[in-house]
PDB file of C-alpha atoms in Angstrom:
ATOM      1  CA  MET A1134     -27.258 -21.921  12.862  1.00 48.00           C
ATOM      2  CA  ALA A1135     -23.863 -20.461  12.434  1.00 47.00           C
ATOM      3  CA  GLU A1136     -22.825 -20.343   8.685  1.00 50.00           C
ATOM      4  CA  PRO A1137     -20.876 -23.059   7.436  1.00 50.00           C
ATOM      5  CA  SER A1138     -17.151 -22.947   7.029  1.00 50.00           C
ATOM      6  CA  ALA A1139     -15.313 -23.794   3.967  1.00 49.00           C
ATOM      7  CA  PRO A1140     -13.777 -27.186   5.611  1.00 53.00           C
ATOM      8  CA  GLU A1141     -17.824 -28.142   6.185  1.00 53.00           C
ATOM      9  CA  LEU A1142     -18.653 -27.383   2.632  1.00 53.00           C
ATOM     10  CA  SER A1143     -16.119 -29.079   1.124  1.00 54.00           C
ATOM     11  CA  VAL A1144     -17.500 -32.142   3.394  1.00 56.00           C
ATOM     12  CA  ALA A1145     -20.574 -31.579   2.171  1.00 57.00           C
ATOM     13  CA  ARG A1146     -20.054 -31.041  -1.779  1.00 60.00           C
ATOM     14  CA  ASP A1147     -18.226 -34.643  -1.034  1.00 65.00           C
ATOM     15  CA  VAL A1148     -20.369 -36.785   1.227  1.00 67.00           C
ATOM     16  CA  LEU A1149     -23.862 -35.580   0.364  1.00 70.00           C
ATOM     17  CA  PRO A1150     -23.798 -36.737  -3.387  1.00 72.00           C
ATOM     18  CA  LYS A1151     -22.293 -39.884  -2.304  1.00 76.00           C
ATOM     19  CA  LEU A1152     -25.348 -40.216   0.277  1.00 76.00           C
ATOM     20  CA  GLN A1153     -27.585 -39.437  -2.657  1.00 76.00           C
ATOM     21  CA  TRP A1154     -26.706 -42.220  -4.636  1.00 83.00           C
ATOM     22  CA  ALA A1155     -26.528 -44.635  -1.648  1.00 83.00           C
ATOM     23  CA  TYR A1156     -29.981 -43.755  -0.545  1.00 82.00           C
ATOM     24  CA  LEU A1157     -31.351 -44.316  -4.574  1.00 84.00           C
ATOM     25  CA  GLY A1158     -29.903 -47.550  -5.029  1.00 86.00           C
ATOM     26  CA  LEU A1159     -31.135 -48.612  -1.660  1.00 84.00           C
ATOM     27  CA  CYS A1160     -34.899 -47.557  -2.886  1.00 85.00           C
ATOM     28  CA  SER A1161     -34.276 -49.143  -5.774  1.00 87.00           C
ATOM     29  CA  TRP A1162     -33.190 -52.291  -4.528  1.00 89.00           C
ATOM     30  CA  GLU A1163     -36.407 -52.153  -2.436  1.00 86.00           C
ATOM     31  CA  TYR A1164     -38.720 -51.170  -5.028  1.00 86.00           C
ATOM     32  CA  LEU A1165     -37.435 -53.947  -7.547  1.00 89.00           C
ATOM     33  CA  THR A1166     -37.229 -56.994  -5.224  1.00 87.00           C
ATOM     34  CA  HIS A1167     -40.848 -56.525  -4.108  1.00 86.00           C
ATOM     35  CA  LEU A1168     -42.535 -55.153  -7.572  1.00 87.00           C
ATOM     36  CA  ASP A1169     -44.209 -58.668  -7.732  1.00 85.00           C
ATOM     37  CA  HIS A1170     -46.432 -57.841  -4.634  1.00 84.00           C
ATOM     38  CA  ASP A1171     -47.493 -54.511  -5.887  1.00 85.00           C
ATOM     39  CA  TRP A1172     -48.539 -55.870  -8.924  1.00 85.00           C
ATOM     40  CA  ARG A1173     -50.402 -58.676  -7.394  1.00 82.00           C
ATOM     41  CA  LEU A1174     -51.780 -56.147  -5.049  1.00 80.00           C
ATOM     42  CA  ALA A1175     -52.936 -53.804  -7.609  1.00 81.00           C
ATOM     43  CA  ARG A1176     -54.807 -56.302  -9.840  1.00 81.00           C
ATOM     44  CA  SER A1177     -56.573 -57.495  -7.224  1.00 75.00           C
ATOM     45  CA  ALA A1178     -59.277 -54.692  -7.428  1.00 73.00           C
ATOM     46  CA  LEU A1179     -60.351 -51.718  -9.621  1.00 75.00           C
ATOM     47  CA  PRO A1180     -58.346 -48.513  -7.999  1.00 73.00           C
ATOM     48  CA  TRP A1181     -61.373 -47.039  -6.920  1.00 75.00           C
ATOM     49  CA  ARG A1182     -62.103 -50.140  -4.490  1.00 78.00           C
ATOM     50  CA  TRP A1183     -58.445 -50.003  -3.290  1.00 78.00           C
ATOM     51  CA  PRO A1184     -58.852 -49.559   0.555  1.00 80.00           C
ATOM     52  CA  LEU A1185     -56.944 -46.305   2.334  1.00 82.00           C
ATOM     53  CA  THR A1186     -54.301 -48.988   3.222  1.00 81.00           C
ATOM     54  CA  THR A1187     -53.808 -49.961  -0.028  1.00 83.00           C
ATOM     55  CA  TRP A1188     -53.374 -46.713  -1.636  1.00 86.00           C
ATOM     56  CA  ALA A1189     -50.847 -45.763   1.339  1.00 87.00           C
ATOM     57  CA  TYR A1190     -48.865 -48.457   0.914  1.00 88.00           C
ATOM     58  CA  LEU A1191     -48.537 -47.849  -2.864  1.00 89.00           C
ATOM     59  CA  LEU A1192     -48.022 -43.677  -2.550  1.00 89.00           C
ATOM     60  CA  SER A1193     -45.503 -44.708   0.290  1.00 88.00           C
ATOM     61  CA  ARG A1194     -43.601 -47.365  -1.887  1.00 90.00           C
ATOM     62  CA  TYR A1195     -43.429 -44.874  -4.845  1.00 89.00           C
ATOM     63  CA  SER A1196     -43.001 -41.307  -3.504  1.00 87.00           C
ATOM     64  CA  MET A1197     -39.948 -42.964  -1.769  1.00 87.00           C
ATOM     65  CA  LEU A1198     -38.611 -43.956  -5.232  1.00 86.00           C
ATOM     66  CA  LEU A1199     -39.124 -40.405  -6.460  1.00 85.00           C
ATOM     67  CA  THR A1200     -38.168 -38.872  -3.600  1.00 81.00           C
ATOM     68  CA  ALA A1201     -34.499 -40.651  -4.215  1.00 82.00           C
ATOM     69  CA  ILE A1202     -34.548 -39.957  -8.108  1.00 82.00           C
ATOM     70  CA  LEU A1203     -35.895 -36.661  -8.449  1.00 75.00           C
ATOM     71  CA  PRO A1204     -33.059 -34.508  -6.324  1.00 70.00           C
ATOM     72  CA  ILE A1205     -30.419 -36.325  -8.701  1.00 72.00           C
ATOM     73  CA  SER A1206     -32.129 -35.942 -12.101  1.00 68.00           C
ATOM     74  CA  GLY A1207     -33.457 -32.592 -11.845  1.00 60.00           C
ATOM     75  CA  LEU A1208     -36.296 -31.232 -13.673  1.00 56.00           C
ATOM     76  CA  GLY A1209     -34.543 -29.240 -16.574  1.00 56.00           C
ATOM     77  CA  THR A1210     -35.106 -25.463 -16.778  1.00 57.00           C
ATOM     78  CA  ILE A1211     -37.878 -25.391 -14.343  1.00 65.00           C
ATOM     79  CA  SER A1212     -37.004 -22.426 -11.628  1.00 72.00           C
ATOM     80  CA  CYS A1213     -35.275 -23.553  -8.750  1.00 73.00           C
ATOM     81  CA  ASN A1214     -37.835 -22.506  -6.394  1.00 75.00           C
ATOM     82  CA  ALA A1215     -40.291 -24.478  -8.362  1.00 76.00           C
ATOM     83  CA  VAL A1216     -37.801 -27.579  -8.811  1.00 74.00           C
ATOM     84  CA  MET A1217     -37.612 -27.407  -4.904  1.00 77.00           C
ATOM     85  CA  ARG A1218     -41.357 -27.122  -4.231  1.00 79.00           C
ATOM     86  CA  VAL A1219     -41.937 -30.244  -6.292  1.00 77.00           C
ATOM     87  CA  PHE A1220     -39.184 -32.309  -4.589  1.00 78.00           C
ATOM     88  CA  PHE A1221     -40.874 -31.272  -1.142  1.00 80.00           C
ATOM     89  CA  VAL A1222     -44.082 -32.611  -1.445  1.00 84.00           C
ATOM     90  CA  PHE A1223     -43.153 -36.012  -2.319  1.00 84.00           C
ATOM     91  CA  PRO A1224     -41.709 -36.733   1.186  1.00 84.00           C
ATOM     92  CA  CYS A1225     -45.078 -35.023   2.106  1.00 86.00           C
ATOM     93  CA  VAL A1226     -46.538 -37.666   0.724  1.00 88.00           C
ATOM     94  CA  PHE A1227     -44.242 -40.359   1.870  1.00 88.00           C
ATOM     95  CA  TYR A1228     -44.360 -39.267   5.323  1.00 87.00           C
ATOM     96  CA  LEU A1229     -48.313 -39.056   5.650  1.00 90.00           C
ATOM     97  CA  SER A1230     -48.651 -42.527   3.901  1.00 90.00           C
ATOM     98  CA  SER A1231     -46.148 -44.211   6.213  1.00 89.00           C
ATOM     99  CA  THR A1232     -47.292 -43.066   9.122  1.00 90.00           C
ATOM    100  CA  TYR A1233     -50.818 -44.226   7.907  1.00 91.00           C
ATOM    101  CA  LEU A1234     -49.685 -47.782   7.652  1.00 90.00           C
ATOM    102  CA  ILE A1235     -48.273 -47.318  10.867  1.00 89.00           C
ATOM    103  CA  VAL A1236     -51.447 -45.940  12.727  1.00 91.00           C
ATOM    104  CA  ALA A1237     -53.903 -48.525  11.031  1.00 88.00           C
ATOM    105  CA  ARG A1238     -51.720 -51.303  12.320  1.00 87.00           C
ATOM    106  CA  THR A1239     -51.676 -49.714  15.883  1.00 89.00           C
ATOM    107  CA  VAL A1240     -55.545 -48.996  15.556  1.00 88.00           C
ATOM    108  CA  ALA A1241     -56.027 -52.678  14.894  1.00 85.00           C
ATOM    109  CA  ILE A1242     -53.962 -54.182  17.352  1.00 84.00           C
ATOM    110  CA  TRP A1243     -55.861 -51.828  20.418  1.00 87.00           C
ATOM    111  CA  ALA A1244     -59.022 -53.413  19.025  1.00 84.00           C
ATOM    112  CA  ARG A1245     -60.001 -49.783  17.674  1.00 86.00           C
ATOM    113  CA  ALA A1246     -59.918 -48.174  21.246  1.00 89.00           C
ATOM    114  CA  LEU A1247     -61.346 -44.739  20.947  1.00 92.00           C
ATOM    115  CA  TRP A1248     -58.679 -43.008  22.490  1.00 93.00           C
ATOM    116  CA  ILE A1249     -55.903 -44.705  20.275  1.00 92.00           C
ATOM    117  CA  LEU A1250     -58.413 -43.348  17.514  1.00 92.00           C
ATOM    118  CA  ILE A1251     -58.278 -39.746  18.699  1.00 94.00           C
ATOM    119  CA  ILE A1252     -54.584 -40.037  19.399  1.00 94.00           C
ATOM    120  CA  ALA A1253     -53.829 -40.975  16.117  1.00 91.00           C
ATOM    121  CA  GLY A1254     -55.922 -39.091  14.179  1.00 92.00           C
ATOM    122  CA  LEU A1255     -54.546 -36.036  16.179  1.00 95.00           C
ATOM    123  CA  GLY A1256     -51.032 -37.223  14.855  1.00 93.00           C
ATOM    124  CA  ILE A1257     -51.547 -37.161  11.210  1.00 93.00           C
ATOM    125  CA  LEU A1258     -53.599 -33.961  11.504  1.00 94.00           C
ATOM    126  CA  THR A1259     -50.470 -32.666  13.006  1.00 94.00           C
ATOM    127  CA  GLN A1260     -48.467 -33.691  10.414  1.00 92.00           C
ATOM    128  CA  LEU A1261     -50.481 -32.798   7.630  1.00 92.00           C
ATOM    129  CA  VAL A1262     -50.815 -28.948   9.486  1.00 93.00           C
ATOM    130  CA  VAL A1263     -46.758 -28.896   9.721  1.00 92.00           C
ATOM    131  CA  TRP A1264     -46.316 -29.855   6.166  1.00 89.00           C
ATOM    132  CA  VAL A1265     -49.078 -27.369   4.408  1.00 90.00           C
ATOM    133  CA  HIS A1266     -47.178 -24.690   6.628  1.00 90.00           C
ATOM    134  CA  ALA A1267     -43.907 -25.630   5.539  1.00 88.00           C
ATOM    135  CA  LEU A1268     -44.629 -25.828   1.882  1.00 85.00           C
ATOM    136  CA  ALA A1269     -46.119 -22.114   2.531  1.00 85.00           C
ATOM    137  CA  ILE A1270     -43.002 -20.861   3.603  1.00 86.00           C
ATOM    138  CA  PHE A1271     -40.583 -22.738   1.988  1.00 82.00           C
ATOM    139  CA  GLN A1272     -38.147 -20.798  -0.130  1.00 80.00           C
ATOM    140  CA  ALA A1273     -35.139 -22.005  -2.572  1.00 76.00           C
ATOM    141  CA  ALA A1274     -32.688 -20.215  -5.092  1.00 75.00           C
ATOM    142  CA  ASP A1275     -29.641 -20.651  -7.041  1.00 72.00           C
ATOM    143  CA  ILE A1276     -26.517 -20.463  -4.367  1.00 70.00           C
ATOM    144  CA  LEU A1277     -22.954 -19.950  -5.210  1.00 67.00           C
ATOM    145  CA  LEU A1278     -20.960 -21.846  -2.462  1.00 62.00           C
ATOM    146  CA  PRO A1279     -17.351 -21.197  -2.098  1.00 61.00           C
ATOM    147  CA  GLY A1280     -15.412 -23.617  -4.414  1.00 61.00           C
ATOM    148  CA  MET A1281     -17.837 -24.147  -6.809  1.00 62.00           C
ATOM    149  CA  PRO A1282     -17.895 -23.154 -10.368  1.00 64.00           C
ATOM    150  CA  THR A1283     -21.687 -22.970 -10.969  1.00 65.00           C
ATOM    151  CA  PRO A1284     -24.649 -21.931  -8.774  1.00 67.00           C
ATOM    152  CA  ILE A1285     -26.593 -25.094  -7.375  1.00 67.00           C
ATOM    153  CA  CYS A1286     -30.214 -25.162  -6.263  1.00 68.00           C
ATOM    154  CA  ALA A1287     -30.754 -24.849  -2.823  1.00 68.00           C
ATOM    155  CA  PRO A1288     -33.313 -24.227   0.220  1.00 71.00           C
ATOM    156  CA  ILE A1289     -32.335 -20.945   1.556  1.00 72.00           C
ATOM    157  CA  GLU A1290     -34.143 -21.590   4.854  1.00 72.00           C
ATOM    158  CA  GLY A1291     -34.253 -24.355   7.000  1.00 72.00           C
ATOM    159  CA  GLN A1292     -37.219 -24.182   9.248  1.00 81.00           C
ATOM    160  CA  SER A1293     -39.688 -25.605   6.888  1.00 82.00           C
ATOM    161  CA  ILE A1294     -37.476 -28.759   6.437  1.00 81.00           C
ATOM    162  CA  GLN A1295     -36.476 -29.090  10.340  1.00 82.00           C
ATOM    163  CA  SER A1296     -40.240 -28.667  11.445  1.00 85.00           C
ATOM    164  CA  THR A1297     -41.482 -30.969   9.412  1.00 86.00           C
ATOM    165  CA  VAL A1298     -39.150 -33.848  10.128  1.00 83.00           C
ATOM    166  CA  ILE A1299     -39.244 -33.251  13.894  1.00 86.00           C
ATOM    167  CA  THR A1300     -42.661 -33.390  13.720  1.00 89.00           C
ATOM    168  CA  ASN A1301     -42.659 -36.482  11.722  1.00 87.00           C
ATOM    169  CA  ALA A1302     -40.332 -38.395  13.795  1.00 85.00           C
ATOM    170  CA  GLY A1303     -42.128 -37.344  17.119  1.00 88.00           C
ATOM    171  CA  VAL A1304     -45.717 -38.196  15.875  1.00 91.00           C
ATOM    172  CA  ASP A1305     -44.034 -41.380  14.418  1.00 88.00           C
ATOM    173  CA  MET A1306     -42.288 -42.639  18.076  1.00 88.00           C
ATOM    174  CA  VAL A1307     -45.712 -41.936  20.216  1.00 91.00           C
ATOM    175  CA  VAL A1308     -47.332 -43.997  17.784  1.00 91.00           C
ATOM    176  CA  LEU A1309     -44.893 -46.789  17.712  1.00 89.00           C
ATOM    177  CA  ALA A1310     -44.667 -46.450  21.316  1.00 90.00           C
ATOM    178  CA  LEU A1311     -48.347 -47.300  21.624  1.00 91.00           C
ATOM    179  CA  MET A1312     -47.615 -50.615  18.960  1.00 88.00           C
ATOM    180  CA  PHE A1313     -45.286 -52.482  21.074  1.00 85.00           C
ATOM    181  CA  VAL A1314     -47.020 -51.364  23.978  1.00 87.00           C
ATOM    182  CA  GLY A1315     -50.497 -53.069  22.957  1.00 86.00           C
ATOM    183  CA  LEU A1316     -48.251 -56.218  21.755  1.00 82.00           C
ATOM    184  CA  TRP A1317     -46.460 -56.317  25.032  1.00 81.00           C
ATOM    185  CA  ARG A1318     -49.648 -56.006  27.122  1.00 80.00           C
ATOM    186  CA  ARG A1319     -50.911 -59.273  25.303  1.00 75.00           C
ATOM    187  CA  PRO A1320     -50.337 -62.348  27.692  1.00 70.00           C
ATOM    188  CA  GLU A1321     -49.430 -64.604  24.710  1.00 69.00           C
ATOM    189  CA  THR A1322     -46.193 -62.130  24.428  1.00 67.00           C
ATOM    190  CA  ARG A1323     -45.410 -62.024  28.097  1.00 66.00           C
ATOM    191  CA  ALA A1324     -46.034 -65.771  28.269  1.00 67.00           C
ATOM    192  CA  GLN A1325     -42.659 -66.041  26.340  1.00 67.00           C
ATOM    193  CA  GLY A1326     -40.643 -64.310  28.618  1.00 64.00           C
ATOM    194  CA  ASN A1327     -37.741 -62.055  27.641  1.00 61.00           C
ATOM    195  CA  VAL A1328     -38.042 -62.606  23.919  1.00 65.00           C
ATOM    196  CA  GLY A1329     -41.652 -62.454  23.594  1.00 68.00           C
ATOM    197  CA  LEU A1330     -41.867 -59.383  22.134  1.00 72.00           C
ATOM    198  CA  VAL A1331     -38.655 -59.791  19.976  1.00 74.00           C
ATOM    199  CA  HIS A1332     -40.605 -62.841  18.395  1.00 73.00           C
ATOM    200  CA  VAL A1333     -43.593 -60.946  17.801  1.00 74.00           C
ATOM    201  CA  LEU A1334     -41.336 -58.075  16.388  1.00 77.00           C
ATOM    202  CA  TRP A1335     -39.764 -60.465  13.984  1.00 74.00           C
ATOM    203  CA  THR A1336     -42.570 -62.543  13.114  1.00 70.00           C
ATOM    204  CA  GLN A1337     -44.738 -59.064  12.221  1.00 71.00           C
ATOM    205  CA  GLY A1338     -41.933 -57.725  10.408  1.00 70.00           C
ATOM    206  CA  LEU A1339     -41.988 -54.909  12.604  1.00 79.00           C
ATOM    207  CA  VAL A1340     -37.914 -55.098  13.435  1.00 80.00           C
ATOM    208  CA  LEU A1341     -37.291 -52.094  11.542  1.00 80.00           C
ATOM    209  CA  LEU A1342     -39.693 -50.037  12.902  1.00 82.00           C
ATOM    210  CA  ALA A1343     -38.430 -50.996  16.279  1.00 82.00           C
ATOM    211  CA  VAL A1344     -35.201 -49.707  14.904  1.00 82.00           C
ATOM    212  CA  VAL A1345     -36.780 -46.045  14.161  1.00 79.00           C
ATOM    213  CA  PHE A1346     -38.381 -46.012  17.613  1.00 80.00           C
ATOM    214  CA  ILE A1347     -34.938 -46.715  19.215  1.00 80.00           C
ATOM    215  CA  ALA A1348     -32.929 -44.167  16.948  1.00 76.00           C
ATOM    216  CA  GLY A1349     -36.344 -41.559  16.930  1.00 75.00           C
ATOM    217  CA  ILE A1350     -34.312 -39.890  20.412  1.00 78.00           C
ATOM    218  CA  PRO A1351     -30.906 -39.293  19.294  1.00 79.00           C
ATOM    219  CA  LEU A1352     -32.049 -38.564  15.704  1.00 77.00           C
ATOM    220  CA  ILE A1353     -34.469 -35.771  16.932  1.00 78.00           C
ATOM    221  CA  VAL A1354     -31.693 -34.121  18.699  1.00 79.00           C
ATOM    222  CA  VAL A1355     -29.385 -34.296  15.703  1.00 76.00           C
ATOM    223  CA  MET A1356     -32.268 -32.744  13.585  1.00 74.00           C
ATOM    224  CA  THR A1357     -33.203 -30.120  16.377  1.00 76.00           C
ATOM    225  CA  LEU A1358     -29.670 -28.861  16.923  1.00 76.00           C
ATOM    226  CA  ARG A1359     -28.513 -29.293  13.211  1.00 68.00           C
ATOM    227  CA  VAL A1360     -24.893 -28.727  14.154  1.00 65.00           C
ATOM    228  CA  ASN A1361     -23.683 -28.752  10.440  1.00 67.00           C
ATOM    229  CA  ASP A1362     -25.589 -29.939   7.124  1.00 67.00           C
ATOM    230  CA  VAL A1363     -23.759 -33.271   6.563  1.00 69.00           C
ATOM    231  CA  ALA A1364     -25.464 -34.610  10.284  1.00 72.00           C
ATOM    232  CA  PHE A1365     -28.494 -33.423   9.272  1.00 74.00           C
ATOM    233  CA  SER A1366     -28.865 -34.952   5.872  1.00 74.00           C
ATOM    234  CA  ILE A1367     -27.351 -38.037   7.015  1.00 76.00           C
ATOM    235  CA  ALA A1368     -30.166 -38.082  10.104  1.00 76.00           C
ATOM    236  CA  ILE A1369     -32.656 -37.432   7.769  1.00 79.00           C
ATOM    237  CA  THR A1370     -31.896 -39.735   5.008  1.00 79.00           C
ATOM    238  CA  THR A1371     -31.543 -42.602   8.022  1.00 79.00           C
ATOM    239  CA  SER A1372     -35.050 -41.923   9.425  1.00 80.00           C
ATOM    240  CA  PHE A1373     -36.794 -41.491   5.979  1.00 81.00           C
ATOM    241  CA  THR A1374     -34.962 -44.968   4.910  1.00 83.00           C
ATOM    242  CA  LEU A1375     -35.865 -46.593   8.039  1.00 83.00           C
ATOM    243  CA  GLN A1376     -39.369 -45.659   8.301  1.00 85.00           C
ATOM    244  CA  GLY A1377     -40.069 -46.265   4.500  1.00 86.00           C
ATOM    245  CA  LEU A1378     -38.871 -49.625   4.462  1.00 86.00           C
ATOM    246  CA  GLY A1379     -39.903 -50.661   7.950  1.00 85.00           C
ATOM    247  CA  SER A1380     -43.778 -49.545   7.508  1.00 86.00           C
ATOM    248  CA  THR A1381     -44.072 -51.425   3.800  1.00 86.00           C
ATOM    249  CA  ARG A1382     -42.220 -54.171   4.908  1.00 85.00           C
ATOM    250  CA  MET A1383     -44.669 -54.399   7.904  1.00 84.00           C
ATOM    251  CA  ALA A1384     -47.911 -53.796   5.311  1.00 83.00           C
ATOM    252  CA  ARG A1385     -46.401 -56.915   3.137  1.00 83.00           C
ATOM    253  CA  ASN A1386     -45.730 -59.280   6.082  1.00 78.00           C
ATOM    254  CA  LEU A1387     -49.632 -59.145   6.707  1.00 74.00           C
ATOM    255  CA  TYR A1388     -50.138 -60.784   3.024  1.00 68.00           C
ATOM    256  CA  VAL A1389     -47.214 -63.139   3.553  1.00 58.00           C
ATOM    257  CA  ASP A1390     -47.312 -64.292   6.943  1.00 48.00           C
ATOM    258  CA  LYS A1391     -50.026 -67.305   7.326  1.00 43.00           C
ATOM    259  CA  THR A1392     -49.886 -67.075  11.561  1.00 43.00           C
ATOM    260  CA  LEU A1393     -50.788 -63.624  10.783  1.00 43.00           C
ATOM    261  CA  ALA A1394     -54.058 -64.125   9.005  1.00 38.00           C
ATOM    262  CA  PRO A1395     -57.438 -65.311  10.827  1.00 35.00           C
ATOM    263  CA  VAL A1396     -59.766 -67.172   8.666  1.00 33.00           C
ATOM    264  CA  ALA A1397     -62.625 -64.672   7.439  1.00 35.00           C
ATOM    265  CA  MET A1398     -65.790 -65.048   9.217  1.00 32.00           C
ATOM    266  CA  GLU A1399     -68.952 -66.158   7.132  1.00 34.00           C
ATOM    267  CA  GLY A1400     -69.710 -63.610   4.940  1.00 37.00           C
ATOM    268  CA  ASN A1401     -66.446 -61.963   3.761  1.00 38.00           C
ATOM    269  CA  ALA A1402     -65.263 -62.165   0.163  1.00 36.00           C
ATOM    270  CA  SER A1403     -61.507 -63.028   0.019  1.00 37.00           C
ATOM    271  CA  THR A1404     -59.740 -61.181  -2.697  1.00 38.00           C
ATOM    272  CA  SER A1405     -59.027 -62.517  -5.806  1.00 36.00           C
ATOM    273  CA  SER A1406     -55.782 -63.695  -5.444  1.00 37.00           C
ATOM    274  CA  GLY A1407     -56.500 -65.645  -2.069  1.00 36.00           C
ATOM    275  CA  GLN A1408     -54.714 -63.013   0.174  1.00 37.00           C
ATOM    276  CA  LEU A1409     -55.695 -61.161   3.091  1.00 38.00           C
ATOM    277  CA  GLU A1410     -56.938 -57.577   2.363  1.00 38.00           C
ATOM    278  CA  LEU A1411     -54.386 -54.952   3.637  1.00 35.00           C
ATOM    279  CA  SER A1412     -57.387 -52.947   3.827  1.00 33.00           C
ATOM    280  CA  THR A1413     -58.483 -54.669   6.892  1.00 40.00           C
ATOM    281  CA  VAL A1414     -55.054 -54.556   8.558  1.00 41.00           C
ATOM    282  CA  ASN A1415     -55.897 -58.154  10.039  1.00 43.00           C
ATOM    283  CA  VAL A1416     -54.123 -59.161  12.958  1.00 41.00           C
ATOM    284  CA  PRO A1417     -54.550 -62.366  14.825  1.00 38.00           C
ATOM    285  CA  VAL A1418     -57.158 -63.092  17.451  1.00 35.00           C
ATOM    286  CA  SER A1419     -54.925 -63.467  20.430  1.00 33.00           C
ATOM    287  CA  TYR A1420     -53.831 -60.109  19.757  1.00 29.00           C
ATOM    288  CA  LEU A1421     -57.283 -58.240  20.010  1.00 31.00           C
ATOM    289  CA  ASP A1422     -59.222 -60.289  23.041  1.00 30.00           C
ATOM    290  CA  LEU A1423     -62.157 -60.399  20.244  1.00 27.00           C
ATOM    291  CA  SER A1424     -64.810 -63.086  21.066  1.00 27.00           C
ATOM    292  CA  CYS A1425     -64.932 -66.026  19.127  1.00 28.00           C
ATOM    293  CA  ALA A1426     -67.527 -68.041  17.467  1.00 28.00           C
ATOM    294  CA  GLY A1427     -68.121 -71.530  18.535  1.00 30.00           C
ATOM    295  CA  ASN A1428     -65.574 -73.686  17.620  1.00 31.00           C
ATOM    296  CA  LYS A1429     -64.015 -71.656  14.945  1.00 33.00           C
ATOM    297  CA  ALA A1430     -62.053 -68.900  17.264  1.00 32.00           C
ATOM    298  CA  GLU A1431     -62.285 -66.917  14.311  1.00 34.00           C
ATOM    299  CA  SER A1432     -62.283 -63.221  13.846  1.00 34.00           C
ATOM    300  CA  SER A1433     -60.527 -59.914  12.682  1.00 38.00           C
ATOM    301  CA  SER A1434     -60.091 -56.525  12.645  1.00 38.00           C
ATOM    302  CA  SER A1435     -60.610 -53.561  10.166  1.00 37.00           C
ATOM    303  CA  VAL A1436     -59.526 -50.090   9.782  1.00 37.00           C
ATOM    304  CA  VAL A1437     -60.890 -48.743   6.551  1.00 34.00           C
TER     305      VAL A1437
END
């Protein structure tokens, strides 16, 4: 990428702080409006008995919020490189946890098919490997930009950020494609005609994730070409926000939408709050073709 010109730097100084504050406002609003759900979820069991999907949901929510807060607040007198590495860790936690929520849902929809498990596992493993490598090569320093009175702490190389964001977007697009195909292939979905999949996406809280999928290719193109820092930052923030809001809303929808909650089979204990365990990523029987017992027609799928 070529060195930014003076006008580009001026635009970046004007736009990026506003983008950070707008992102912080959106994350704060999302956090506060659903804090009651977090509280009920956290107190339904002791932390060491939480399933992986509960951990993933809470980690996704709070790492998303911290990713918005820390760049604005800073960490005092800690060295620039150390501060930026801390900032780099929280998006890593966010991407892995939110992707796990999407993967768990996809695996449940496909009734834990082996080939889906392999693809999903390779996707998450790829993300983890790329993030570890990116963290190892990440470097930041105090840079004095033209027209600014004091240096600012900023990354001095872009490969680490670029590779992690593109990898995450690519993995998510593959998993989301499998999710939507799994939903569309159901006779119940196709029976509703052209609006069948749209209805399913709406009722199951998957609309924002559908937007992530549709916008995935142009976002990847922008992030790959990296024409300028402003467009690059907007693309990252957009992808980050849509994935965070979409994955956590999908997870919450499993608790509050009773149409998605099959009655537990005999011997299965319900939660103390009377809600679904997100640990099982329960899906309707009609989406899994699971055998039904007697006249109950009850079953569930679990993804630990």
